[in-house]
CSV table of C-alpha atoms in Angstrom, one decimal:
chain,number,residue,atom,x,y,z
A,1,UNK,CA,87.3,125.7,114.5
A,2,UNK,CA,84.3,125.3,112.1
A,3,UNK,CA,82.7,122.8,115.1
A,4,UNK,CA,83.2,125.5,117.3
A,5,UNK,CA,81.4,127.8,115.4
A,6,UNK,CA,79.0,125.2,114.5
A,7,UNK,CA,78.3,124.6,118.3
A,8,UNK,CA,78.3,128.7,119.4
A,9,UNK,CA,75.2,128.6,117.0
A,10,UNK,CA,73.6,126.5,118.2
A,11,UNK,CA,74.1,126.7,121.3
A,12,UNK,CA,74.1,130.2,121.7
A,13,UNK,CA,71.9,131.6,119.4
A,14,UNK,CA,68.4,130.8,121.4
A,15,UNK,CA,70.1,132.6,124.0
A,16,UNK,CA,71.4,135.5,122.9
A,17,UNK,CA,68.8,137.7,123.5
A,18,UNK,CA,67.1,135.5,126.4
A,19,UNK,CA,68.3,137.5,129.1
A,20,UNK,CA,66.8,141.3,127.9
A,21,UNK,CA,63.7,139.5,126.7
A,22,UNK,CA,62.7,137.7,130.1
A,23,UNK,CA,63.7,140.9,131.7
A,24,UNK,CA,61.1,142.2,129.6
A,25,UNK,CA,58.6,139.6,130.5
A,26,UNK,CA,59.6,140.0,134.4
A,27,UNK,CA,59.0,143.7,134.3
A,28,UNK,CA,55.6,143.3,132.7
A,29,UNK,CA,54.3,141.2,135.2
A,30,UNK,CA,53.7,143.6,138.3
A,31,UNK,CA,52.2,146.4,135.2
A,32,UNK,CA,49.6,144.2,133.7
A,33,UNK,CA,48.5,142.7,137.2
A,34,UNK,CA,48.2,146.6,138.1
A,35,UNK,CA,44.5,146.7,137.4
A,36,UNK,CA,43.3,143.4,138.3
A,37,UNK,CA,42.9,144.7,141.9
A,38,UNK,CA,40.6,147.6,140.6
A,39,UNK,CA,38.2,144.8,138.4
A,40,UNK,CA,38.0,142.7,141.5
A,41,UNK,CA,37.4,145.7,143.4
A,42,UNK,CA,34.6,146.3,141.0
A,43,UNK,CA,33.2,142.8,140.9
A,44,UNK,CA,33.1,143.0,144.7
A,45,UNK,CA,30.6,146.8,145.1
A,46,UNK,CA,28.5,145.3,142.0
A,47,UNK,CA,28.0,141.9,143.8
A,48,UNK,CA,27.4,144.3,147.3
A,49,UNK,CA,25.5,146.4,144.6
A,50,UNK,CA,23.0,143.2,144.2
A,51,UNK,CA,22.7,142.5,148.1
A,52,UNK,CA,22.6,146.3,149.3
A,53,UNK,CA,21.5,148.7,146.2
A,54,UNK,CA,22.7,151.6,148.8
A,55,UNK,CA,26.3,151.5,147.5
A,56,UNK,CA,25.6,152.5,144.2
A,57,UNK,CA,27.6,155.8,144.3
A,58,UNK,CA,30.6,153.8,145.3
A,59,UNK,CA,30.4,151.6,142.0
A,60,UNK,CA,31.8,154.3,139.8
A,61,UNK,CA,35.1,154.6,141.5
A,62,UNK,CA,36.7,151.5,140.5
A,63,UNK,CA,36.3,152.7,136.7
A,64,UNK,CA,37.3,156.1,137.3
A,65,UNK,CA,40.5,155.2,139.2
A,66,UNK,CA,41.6,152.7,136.2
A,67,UNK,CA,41.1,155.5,134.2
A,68,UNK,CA,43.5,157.8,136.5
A,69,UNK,CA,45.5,155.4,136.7
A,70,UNK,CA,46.0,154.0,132.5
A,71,UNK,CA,48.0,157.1,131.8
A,72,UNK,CA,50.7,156.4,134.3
A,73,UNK,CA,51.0,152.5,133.3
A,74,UNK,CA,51.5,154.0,129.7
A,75,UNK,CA,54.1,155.5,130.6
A,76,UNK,CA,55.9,152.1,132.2
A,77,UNK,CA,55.0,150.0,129.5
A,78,UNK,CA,56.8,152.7,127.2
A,79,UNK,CA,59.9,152.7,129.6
A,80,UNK,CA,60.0,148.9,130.0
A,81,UNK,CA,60.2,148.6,126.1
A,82,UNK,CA,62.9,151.6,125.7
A,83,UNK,CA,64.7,150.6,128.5
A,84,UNK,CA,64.8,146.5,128.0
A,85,UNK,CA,65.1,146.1,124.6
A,86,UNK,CA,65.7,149.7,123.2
A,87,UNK,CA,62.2,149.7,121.9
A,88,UNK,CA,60.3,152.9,121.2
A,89,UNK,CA,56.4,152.3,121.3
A,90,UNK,CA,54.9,155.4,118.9
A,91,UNK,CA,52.6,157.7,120.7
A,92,UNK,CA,49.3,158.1,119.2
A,93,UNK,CA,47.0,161.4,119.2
A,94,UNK,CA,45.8,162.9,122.1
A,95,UNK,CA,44.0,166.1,122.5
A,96,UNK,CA,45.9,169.0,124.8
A,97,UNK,CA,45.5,169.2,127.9
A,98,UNK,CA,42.7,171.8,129.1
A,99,UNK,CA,41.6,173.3,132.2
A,100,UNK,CA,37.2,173.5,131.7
A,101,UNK,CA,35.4,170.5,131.9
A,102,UNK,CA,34.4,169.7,127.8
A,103,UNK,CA,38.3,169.0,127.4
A,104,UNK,CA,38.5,166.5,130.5
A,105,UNK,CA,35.2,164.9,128.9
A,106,UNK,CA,37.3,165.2,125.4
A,107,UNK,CA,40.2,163.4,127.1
A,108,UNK,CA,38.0,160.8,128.5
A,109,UNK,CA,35.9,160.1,125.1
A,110,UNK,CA,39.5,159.9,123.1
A,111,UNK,CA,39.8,156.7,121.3
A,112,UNK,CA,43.4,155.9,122.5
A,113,UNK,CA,42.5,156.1,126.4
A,114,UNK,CA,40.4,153.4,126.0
A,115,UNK,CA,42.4,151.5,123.8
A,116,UNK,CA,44.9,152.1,126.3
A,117,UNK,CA,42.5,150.8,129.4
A,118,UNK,CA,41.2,147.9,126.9
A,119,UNK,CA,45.1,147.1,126.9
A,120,UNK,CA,46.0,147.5,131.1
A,121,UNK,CA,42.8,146.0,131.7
A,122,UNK,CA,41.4,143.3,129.0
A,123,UNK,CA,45.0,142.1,127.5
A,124,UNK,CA,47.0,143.3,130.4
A,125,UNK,CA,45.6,139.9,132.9
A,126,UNK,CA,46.2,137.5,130.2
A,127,UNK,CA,49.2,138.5,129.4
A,128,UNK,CA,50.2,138.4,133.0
A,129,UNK,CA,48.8,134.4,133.0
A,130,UNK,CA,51.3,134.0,130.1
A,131,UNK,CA,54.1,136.2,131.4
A,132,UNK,CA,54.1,133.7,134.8
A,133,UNK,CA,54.0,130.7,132.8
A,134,UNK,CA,57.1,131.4,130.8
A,135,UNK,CA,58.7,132.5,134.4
A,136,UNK,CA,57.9,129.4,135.8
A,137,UNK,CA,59.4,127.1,132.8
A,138,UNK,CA,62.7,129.4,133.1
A,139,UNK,CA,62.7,128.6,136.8
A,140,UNK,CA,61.5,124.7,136.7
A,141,UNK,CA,64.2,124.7,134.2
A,142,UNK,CA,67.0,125.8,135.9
A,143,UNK,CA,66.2,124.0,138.8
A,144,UNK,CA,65.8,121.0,137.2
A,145,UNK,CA,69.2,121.2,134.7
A,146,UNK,CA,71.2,121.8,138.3
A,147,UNK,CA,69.7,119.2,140.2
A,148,UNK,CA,73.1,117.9,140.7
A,149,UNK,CA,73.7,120.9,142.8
A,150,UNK,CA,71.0,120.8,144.7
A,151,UNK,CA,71.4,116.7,145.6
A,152,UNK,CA,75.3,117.2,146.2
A,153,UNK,CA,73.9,119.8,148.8
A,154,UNK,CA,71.7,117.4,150.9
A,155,UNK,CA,73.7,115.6,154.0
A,156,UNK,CA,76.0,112.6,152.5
A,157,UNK,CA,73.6,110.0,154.6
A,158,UNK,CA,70.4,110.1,152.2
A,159,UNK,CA,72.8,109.7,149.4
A,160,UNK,CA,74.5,106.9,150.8
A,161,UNK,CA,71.1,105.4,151.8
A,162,UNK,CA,69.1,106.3,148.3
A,163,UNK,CA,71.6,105.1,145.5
A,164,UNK,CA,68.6,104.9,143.0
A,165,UNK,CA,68.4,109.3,142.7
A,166,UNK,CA,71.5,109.0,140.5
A,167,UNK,CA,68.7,107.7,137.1
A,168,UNK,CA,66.3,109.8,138.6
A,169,UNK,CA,68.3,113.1,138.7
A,170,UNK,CA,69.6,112.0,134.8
A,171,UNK,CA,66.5,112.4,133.8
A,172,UNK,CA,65.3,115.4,135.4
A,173,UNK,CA,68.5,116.9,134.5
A,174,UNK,CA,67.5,116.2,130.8
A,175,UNK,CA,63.9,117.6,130.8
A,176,UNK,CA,65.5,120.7,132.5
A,177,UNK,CA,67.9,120.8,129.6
A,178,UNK,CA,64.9,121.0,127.3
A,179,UNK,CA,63.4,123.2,129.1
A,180,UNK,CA,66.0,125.8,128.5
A,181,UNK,CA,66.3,125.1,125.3
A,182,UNK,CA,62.2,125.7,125.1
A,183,UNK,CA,62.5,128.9,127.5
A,184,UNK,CA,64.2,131.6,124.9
A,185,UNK,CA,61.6,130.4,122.4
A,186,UNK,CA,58.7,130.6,124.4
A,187,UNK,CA,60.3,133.9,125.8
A,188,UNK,CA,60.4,135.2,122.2
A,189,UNK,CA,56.6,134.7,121.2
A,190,UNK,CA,55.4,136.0,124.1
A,191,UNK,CA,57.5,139.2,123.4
A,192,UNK,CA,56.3,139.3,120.1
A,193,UNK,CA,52.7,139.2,121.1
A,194,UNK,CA,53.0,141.5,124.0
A,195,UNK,CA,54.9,144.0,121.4
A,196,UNK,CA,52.4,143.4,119.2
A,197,UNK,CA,49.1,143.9,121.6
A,198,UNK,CA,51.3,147.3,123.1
A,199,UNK,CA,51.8,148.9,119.5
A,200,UNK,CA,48.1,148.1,118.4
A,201,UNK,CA,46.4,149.3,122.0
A,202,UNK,CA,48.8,151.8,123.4
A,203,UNK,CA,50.2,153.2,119.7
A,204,UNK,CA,48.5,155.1,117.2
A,205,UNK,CA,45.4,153.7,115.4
A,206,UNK,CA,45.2,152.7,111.2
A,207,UNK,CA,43.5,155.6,110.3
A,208,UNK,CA,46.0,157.8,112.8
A,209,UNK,CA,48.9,156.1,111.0
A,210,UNK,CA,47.6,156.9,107.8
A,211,UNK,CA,46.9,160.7,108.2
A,212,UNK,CA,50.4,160.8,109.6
A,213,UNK,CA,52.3,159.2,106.5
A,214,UNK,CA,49.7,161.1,104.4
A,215,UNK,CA,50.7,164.7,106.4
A,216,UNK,CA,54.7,163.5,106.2
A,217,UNK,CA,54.0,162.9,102.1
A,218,UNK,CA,52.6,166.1,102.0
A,219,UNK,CA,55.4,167.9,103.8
A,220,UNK,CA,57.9,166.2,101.6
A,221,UNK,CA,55.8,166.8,98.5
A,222,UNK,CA,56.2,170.8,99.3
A,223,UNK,CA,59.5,170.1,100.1
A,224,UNK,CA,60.3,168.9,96.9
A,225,UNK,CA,58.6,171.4,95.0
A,226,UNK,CA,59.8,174.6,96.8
A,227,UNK,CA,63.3,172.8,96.0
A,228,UNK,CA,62.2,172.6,92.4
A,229,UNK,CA,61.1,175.9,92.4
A,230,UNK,CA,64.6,177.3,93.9
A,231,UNK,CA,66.5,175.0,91.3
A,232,UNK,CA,64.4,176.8,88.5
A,233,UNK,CA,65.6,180.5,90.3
A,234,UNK,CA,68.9,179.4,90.2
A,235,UNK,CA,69.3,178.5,86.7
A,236,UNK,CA,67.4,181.4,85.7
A,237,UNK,CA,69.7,183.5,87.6
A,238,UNK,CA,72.3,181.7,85.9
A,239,UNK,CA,71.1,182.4,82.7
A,240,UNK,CA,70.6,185.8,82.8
A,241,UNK,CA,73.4,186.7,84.8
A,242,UNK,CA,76.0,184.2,83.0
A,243,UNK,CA,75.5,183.1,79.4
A,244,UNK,CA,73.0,186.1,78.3
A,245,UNK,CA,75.5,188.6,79.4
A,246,UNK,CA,78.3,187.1,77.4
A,247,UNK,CA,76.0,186.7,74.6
A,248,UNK,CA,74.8,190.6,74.6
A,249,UNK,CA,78.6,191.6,74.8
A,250,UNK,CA,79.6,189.1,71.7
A,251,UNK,CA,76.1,190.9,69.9
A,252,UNK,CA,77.5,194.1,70.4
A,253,UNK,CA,81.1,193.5,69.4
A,254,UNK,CA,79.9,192.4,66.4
A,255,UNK,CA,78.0,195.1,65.6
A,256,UNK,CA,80.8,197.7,66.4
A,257,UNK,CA,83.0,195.0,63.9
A,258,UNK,CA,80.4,195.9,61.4
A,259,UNK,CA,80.3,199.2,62.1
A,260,UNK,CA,84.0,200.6,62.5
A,261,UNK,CA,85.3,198.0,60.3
A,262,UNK,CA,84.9,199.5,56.7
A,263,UNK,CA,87.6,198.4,54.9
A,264,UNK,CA,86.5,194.7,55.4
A,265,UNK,CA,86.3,192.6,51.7
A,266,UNK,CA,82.4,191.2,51.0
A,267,UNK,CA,82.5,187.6,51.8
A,268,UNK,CA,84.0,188.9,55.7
A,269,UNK,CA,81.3,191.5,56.5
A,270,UNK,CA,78.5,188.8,55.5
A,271,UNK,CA,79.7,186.7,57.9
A,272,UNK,CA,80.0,189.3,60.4
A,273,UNK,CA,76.4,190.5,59.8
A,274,UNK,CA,75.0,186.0,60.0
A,275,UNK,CA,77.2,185.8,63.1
A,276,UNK,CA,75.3,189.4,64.5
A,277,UNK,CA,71.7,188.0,63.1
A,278,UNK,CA,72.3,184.9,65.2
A,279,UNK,CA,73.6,186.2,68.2
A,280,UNK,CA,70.7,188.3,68.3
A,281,UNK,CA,68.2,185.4,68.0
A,282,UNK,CA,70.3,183.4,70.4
A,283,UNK,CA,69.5,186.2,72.5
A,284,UNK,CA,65.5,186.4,72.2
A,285,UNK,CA,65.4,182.2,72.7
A,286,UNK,CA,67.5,183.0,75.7
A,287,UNK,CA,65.3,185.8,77.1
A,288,UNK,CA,62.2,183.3,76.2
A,289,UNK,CA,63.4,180.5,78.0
A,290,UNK,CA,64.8,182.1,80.9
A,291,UNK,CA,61.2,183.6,81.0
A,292,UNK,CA,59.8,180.5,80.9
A,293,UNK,CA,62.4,178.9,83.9
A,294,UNK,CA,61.4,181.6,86.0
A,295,UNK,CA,60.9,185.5,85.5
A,296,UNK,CA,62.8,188.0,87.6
A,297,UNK,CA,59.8,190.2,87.6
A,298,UNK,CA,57.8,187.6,89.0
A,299,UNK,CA,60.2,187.5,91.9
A,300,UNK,CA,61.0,191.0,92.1
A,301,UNK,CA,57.5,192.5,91.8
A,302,UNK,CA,55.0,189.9,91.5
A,303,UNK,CA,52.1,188.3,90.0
A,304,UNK,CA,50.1,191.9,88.8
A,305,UNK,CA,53.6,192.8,87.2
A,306,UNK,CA,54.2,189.5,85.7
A,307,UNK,CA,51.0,188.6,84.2
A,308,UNK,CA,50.8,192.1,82.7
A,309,UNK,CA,54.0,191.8,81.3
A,310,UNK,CA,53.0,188.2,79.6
A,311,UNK,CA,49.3,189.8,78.3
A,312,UNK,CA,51.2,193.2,77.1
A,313,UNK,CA,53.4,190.3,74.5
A,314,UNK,CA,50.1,188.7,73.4
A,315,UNK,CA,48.9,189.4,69.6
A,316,UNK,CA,45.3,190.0,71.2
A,317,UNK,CA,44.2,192.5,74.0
A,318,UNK,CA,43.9,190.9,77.4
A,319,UNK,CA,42.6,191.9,80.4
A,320,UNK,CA,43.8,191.0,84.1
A,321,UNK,CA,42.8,191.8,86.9
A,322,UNK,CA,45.1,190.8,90.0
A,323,UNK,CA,43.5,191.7,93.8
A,324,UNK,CA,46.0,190.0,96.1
A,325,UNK,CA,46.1,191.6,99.5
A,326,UNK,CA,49.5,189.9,100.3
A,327,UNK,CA,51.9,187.6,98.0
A,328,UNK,CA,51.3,184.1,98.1
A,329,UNK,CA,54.1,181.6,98.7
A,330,UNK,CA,56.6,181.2,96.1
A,331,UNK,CA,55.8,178.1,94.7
A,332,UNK,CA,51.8,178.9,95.0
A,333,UNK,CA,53.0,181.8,92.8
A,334,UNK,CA,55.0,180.4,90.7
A,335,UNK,CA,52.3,177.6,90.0
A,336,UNK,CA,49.6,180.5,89.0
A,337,UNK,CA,51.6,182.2,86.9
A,338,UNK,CA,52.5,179.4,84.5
A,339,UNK,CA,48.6,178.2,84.6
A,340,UNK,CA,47.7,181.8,83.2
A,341,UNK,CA,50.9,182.0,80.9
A,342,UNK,CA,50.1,178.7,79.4
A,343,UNK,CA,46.6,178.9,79.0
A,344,UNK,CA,46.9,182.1,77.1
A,345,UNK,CA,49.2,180.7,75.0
A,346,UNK,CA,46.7,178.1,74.2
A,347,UNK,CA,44.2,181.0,73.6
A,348,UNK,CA,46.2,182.3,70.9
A,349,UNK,CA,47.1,179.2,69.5
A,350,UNK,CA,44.3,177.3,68.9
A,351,UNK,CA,40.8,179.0,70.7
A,352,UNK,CA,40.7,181.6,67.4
A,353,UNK,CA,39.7,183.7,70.1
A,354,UNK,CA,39.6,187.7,70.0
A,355,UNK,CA,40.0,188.5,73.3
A,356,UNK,CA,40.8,187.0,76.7
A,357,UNK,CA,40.5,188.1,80.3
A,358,UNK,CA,42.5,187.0,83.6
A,359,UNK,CA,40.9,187.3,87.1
A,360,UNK,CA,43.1,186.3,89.7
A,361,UNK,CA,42.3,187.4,93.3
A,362,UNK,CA,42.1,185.8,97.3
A,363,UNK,CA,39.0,184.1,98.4
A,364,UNK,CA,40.1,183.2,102.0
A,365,UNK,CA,43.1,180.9,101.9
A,366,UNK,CA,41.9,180.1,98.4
A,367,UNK,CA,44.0,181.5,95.9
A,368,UNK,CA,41.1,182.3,92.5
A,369,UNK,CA,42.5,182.3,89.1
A,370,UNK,CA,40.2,182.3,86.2
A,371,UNK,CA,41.5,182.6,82.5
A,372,UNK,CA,38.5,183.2,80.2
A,373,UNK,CA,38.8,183.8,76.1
A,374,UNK,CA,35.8,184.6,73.8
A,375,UNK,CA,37.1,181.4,71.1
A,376,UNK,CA,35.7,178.7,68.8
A,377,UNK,CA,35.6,176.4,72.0
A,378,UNK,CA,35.7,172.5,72.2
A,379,UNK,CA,39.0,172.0,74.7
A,380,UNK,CA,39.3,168.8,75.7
A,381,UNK,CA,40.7,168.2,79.1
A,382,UNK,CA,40.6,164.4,78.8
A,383,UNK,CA,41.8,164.3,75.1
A,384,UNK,CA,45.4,162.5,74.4
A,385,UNK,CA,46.6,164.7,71.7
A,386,UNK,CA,44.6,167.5,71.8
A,387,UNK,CA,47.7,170.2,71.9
A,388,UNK,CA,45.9,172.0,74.3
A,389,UNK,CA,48.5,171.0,77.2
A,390,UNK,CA,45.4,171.0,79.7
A,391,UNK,CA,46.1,167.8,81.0
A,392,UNK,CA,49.9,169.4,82.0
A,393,UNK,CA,47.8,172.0,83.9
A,394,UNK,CA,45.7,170.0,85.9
A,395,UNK,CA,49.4,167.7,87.1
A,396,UNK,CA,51.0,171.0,87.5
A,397,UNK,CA,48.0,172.8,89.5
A,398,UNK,CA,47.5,169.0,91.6
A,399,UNK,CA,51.4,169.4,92.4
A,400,UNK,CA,50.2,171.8,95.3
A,401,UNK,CA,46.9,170.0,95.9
A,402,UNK,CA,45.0,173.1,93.9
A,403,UNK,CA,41.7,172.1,91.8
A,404,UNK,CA,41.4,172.3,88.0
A,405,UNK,CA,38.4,172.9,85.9
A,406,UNK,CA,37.9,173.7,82.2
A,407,UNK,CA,34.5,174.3,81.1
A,408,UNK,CA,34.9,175.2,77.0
A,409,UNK,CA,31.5,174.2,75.0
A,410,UNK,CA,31.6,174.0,71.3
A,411,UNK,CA,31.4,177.5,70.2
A,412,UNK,CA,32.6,179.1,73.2
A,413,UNK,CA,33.4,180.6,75.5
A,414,UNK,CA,36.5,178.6,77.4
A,415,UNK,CA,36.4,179.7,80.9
A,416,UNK,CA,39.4,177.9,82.7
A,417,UNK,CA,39.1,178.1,86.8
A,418,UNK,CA,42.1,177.0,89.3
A,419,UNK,CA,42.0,177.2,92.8
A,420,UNK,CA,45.4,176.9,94.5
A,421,UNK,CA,45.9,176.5,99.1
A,422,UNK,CA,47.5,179.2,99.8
A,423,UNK,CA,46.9,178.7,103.9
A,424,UNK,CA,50.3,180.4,105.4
């Protein structure tokens, strides 16, 4: 059993995938020979061209019908892959189609037509050279490994009379043999180089391979956050609808405990009144963290009501001013509203300033937020420990491909600037 196996590898592994490879190769041929009539066409009117200068006008048409005609062998090169060996060739960037003339001289001047007609035309005749040479080897082989067949099919006479084709046919039987055992591997590297020469010609370029990965990283960047951003809703929402409910109802039982409960000795309504204390601070932590999750106000009614609502608990006056026409996205939102939130709570911890003002309005499909304060100064964006939390900013504003600046001299003032995308 184990020689068996042995024998099925080696035997049958170079031929596995013979078969849908030469019929690969075979299917090539008539497509990259479709051009060499045009070239020799157009060798032929610029060698009349030399002896007759009166056929200039007909020069051009050679070039123009391999142009007319590099779309449609495209299109059988993609089919020959996808159909052969389940093989889909990506498409690169075209411009769409157009009925004036500048987008026909668009098409024309695209980089991928004429890495296209640099593929039918330059690559596609040498791979045609190389596409009949591994045809012919598959052929001279099999002839040659059945030559038996062939002899046993001439009339009995010549082999009566010719006794000597038996050492002959032995050893053209055994260069036949090695010829098929050559054929799948030759078969394979010219597949390999003819799928290579189609993906780099006919497929996308670097640079068009690049802006795509960079646009799907982008796409699943914003995926991600708007994902975040939901998660954040929904524990807020938890939050405030779950545990801060039961811990408002446990705060007011108490308190009607304490209340109605008169006859209770010393050591019992003490601990009624800690347990009320704490439930109540349990309940401002809660209502500060689930502000800082996510505020219902900034989802109900926005960024003027929200950032109001976070200046009006500020020891210092504050001053915003929000002009939005429309609401920005969610996350956008959500990204501007921390910025300002955070960076006035840096104002009041550590600028020593007096007051502070917010500006946060649309310029284009640039969302504007500045956060200014009139205090001592000196914040260091590129500082490690500066307890600033700038540096957190500037991730959290790059998150949606926004700009941060900070520009705080020594002294004063500290004028921080964001500007978040908020294209729709």
């Amino acid at each position: 059993m184990r020689l068996t196996t042995w024998l099925q590898l080696v035997l049958g592994r170079p031929f596995r995938r013979a078969g849908h490879r030469t019929a690969l190769v075979a299917a090539g041929l008539p497509l990259h020979l479709a051009v060499v009539p045009l070239w020799l066409w157009l060798l032929g009117t610029m060698a009349a061209l030399v002896r007759a200068p009166g056929v200039v006008a007909v020069t051009p048409l050679p070039v123009l019908l391999t142009l007319v005609v590099t779309p449609l062998l495209t299109v059988g090169q993609r089919r020959r892959y996808r159909a052969l060996v389940g093989k889909d060739l990506p498409r690169p960037a075209v411009p769409g189609p157009g009925r004036n003339w500048k987008s026909a001289v668009r098409q024309l001047t695209t980089r991928a037509l004429w890495r296209q007609v640099c593929y039918h035309a330059v690559a596609g005749p040498l791979l045609a050279v190389l596409d009949l040479a591994v045809l012919a080897v598959w052929a001279v082989a099999l002839v040659a490994a059945s030559i038996y067949v062939w002899i046993w099919a001439l009339p009995p006479q010549w082999r009566v009379t010719d006794l000597g084709y038996t050492t002959q046919a032995a050893y053209i039987t055994a260069g036949g043999l090695a010829l098929l055992f050559l054929g799948p591997r030759l078969t394979g590297a010219l597949v390999r180089l003819d799928t290579r020469a189609a993906e780099v010609l006919l497929g996308p370029s670097r640079t068009e391979k690049l802006a795509r990965r960079v646009a799907d990283l982008a796409e699943s960047r914003a995926g991600v956050l708007d994902a975040a951003d939901a998660e954040r809703r929904r524990i807020e929402r938890d939050l405030h609808d779950g545990v801060q409910q039961r811990l408002v109802s446990l705060a007011v039982n108490l308190g009607l405990a304490r209340s109605t409960l008169g006859d209770l000795p010393e050591d019992a309504r003490k601990v009624i009144d800690e347990a009320h204390r704490e439930a109540k601070e349990a309940i401002t932590e809660l209502n500060n963290l689930v502000r800082g999750l996510h505020p219902a106000v900034l989802e109900d009614r926005g960024l003027d009501a929200a950032l109001s609502g976070v200046a009006a608990r500020l020891p210092i006056p504050v001053r915003v001013a929000v002009d939005l026409p429309q609401r920005p996205s969610p996350t956008v939102e959500a990204v501007a509203y921390f910025v300002v939130s955070e960076a006035l709570t840096n104002v009041v911890k550590h600028a020593r300033a007096t007051r502070a003002d917010v500006t946060v309005e649309r310029i284009g499909e640039t969302l504007l937020v500045v956060v200014a304060d009139d205090g001592a100064g000196g914040a260091d964006l590129a500082a490690a420990d500066g307890g600033t939390g700038l540096a957190g900013l500037a991730k959290r504003v790059a998150s949606v491909d926004g700009t941060f600046s900070c520009r705080s001299p020594a002294g004063g003032p500290t004028v921080i600037t964001v500007e978040l995308p908020c294209a729709p």
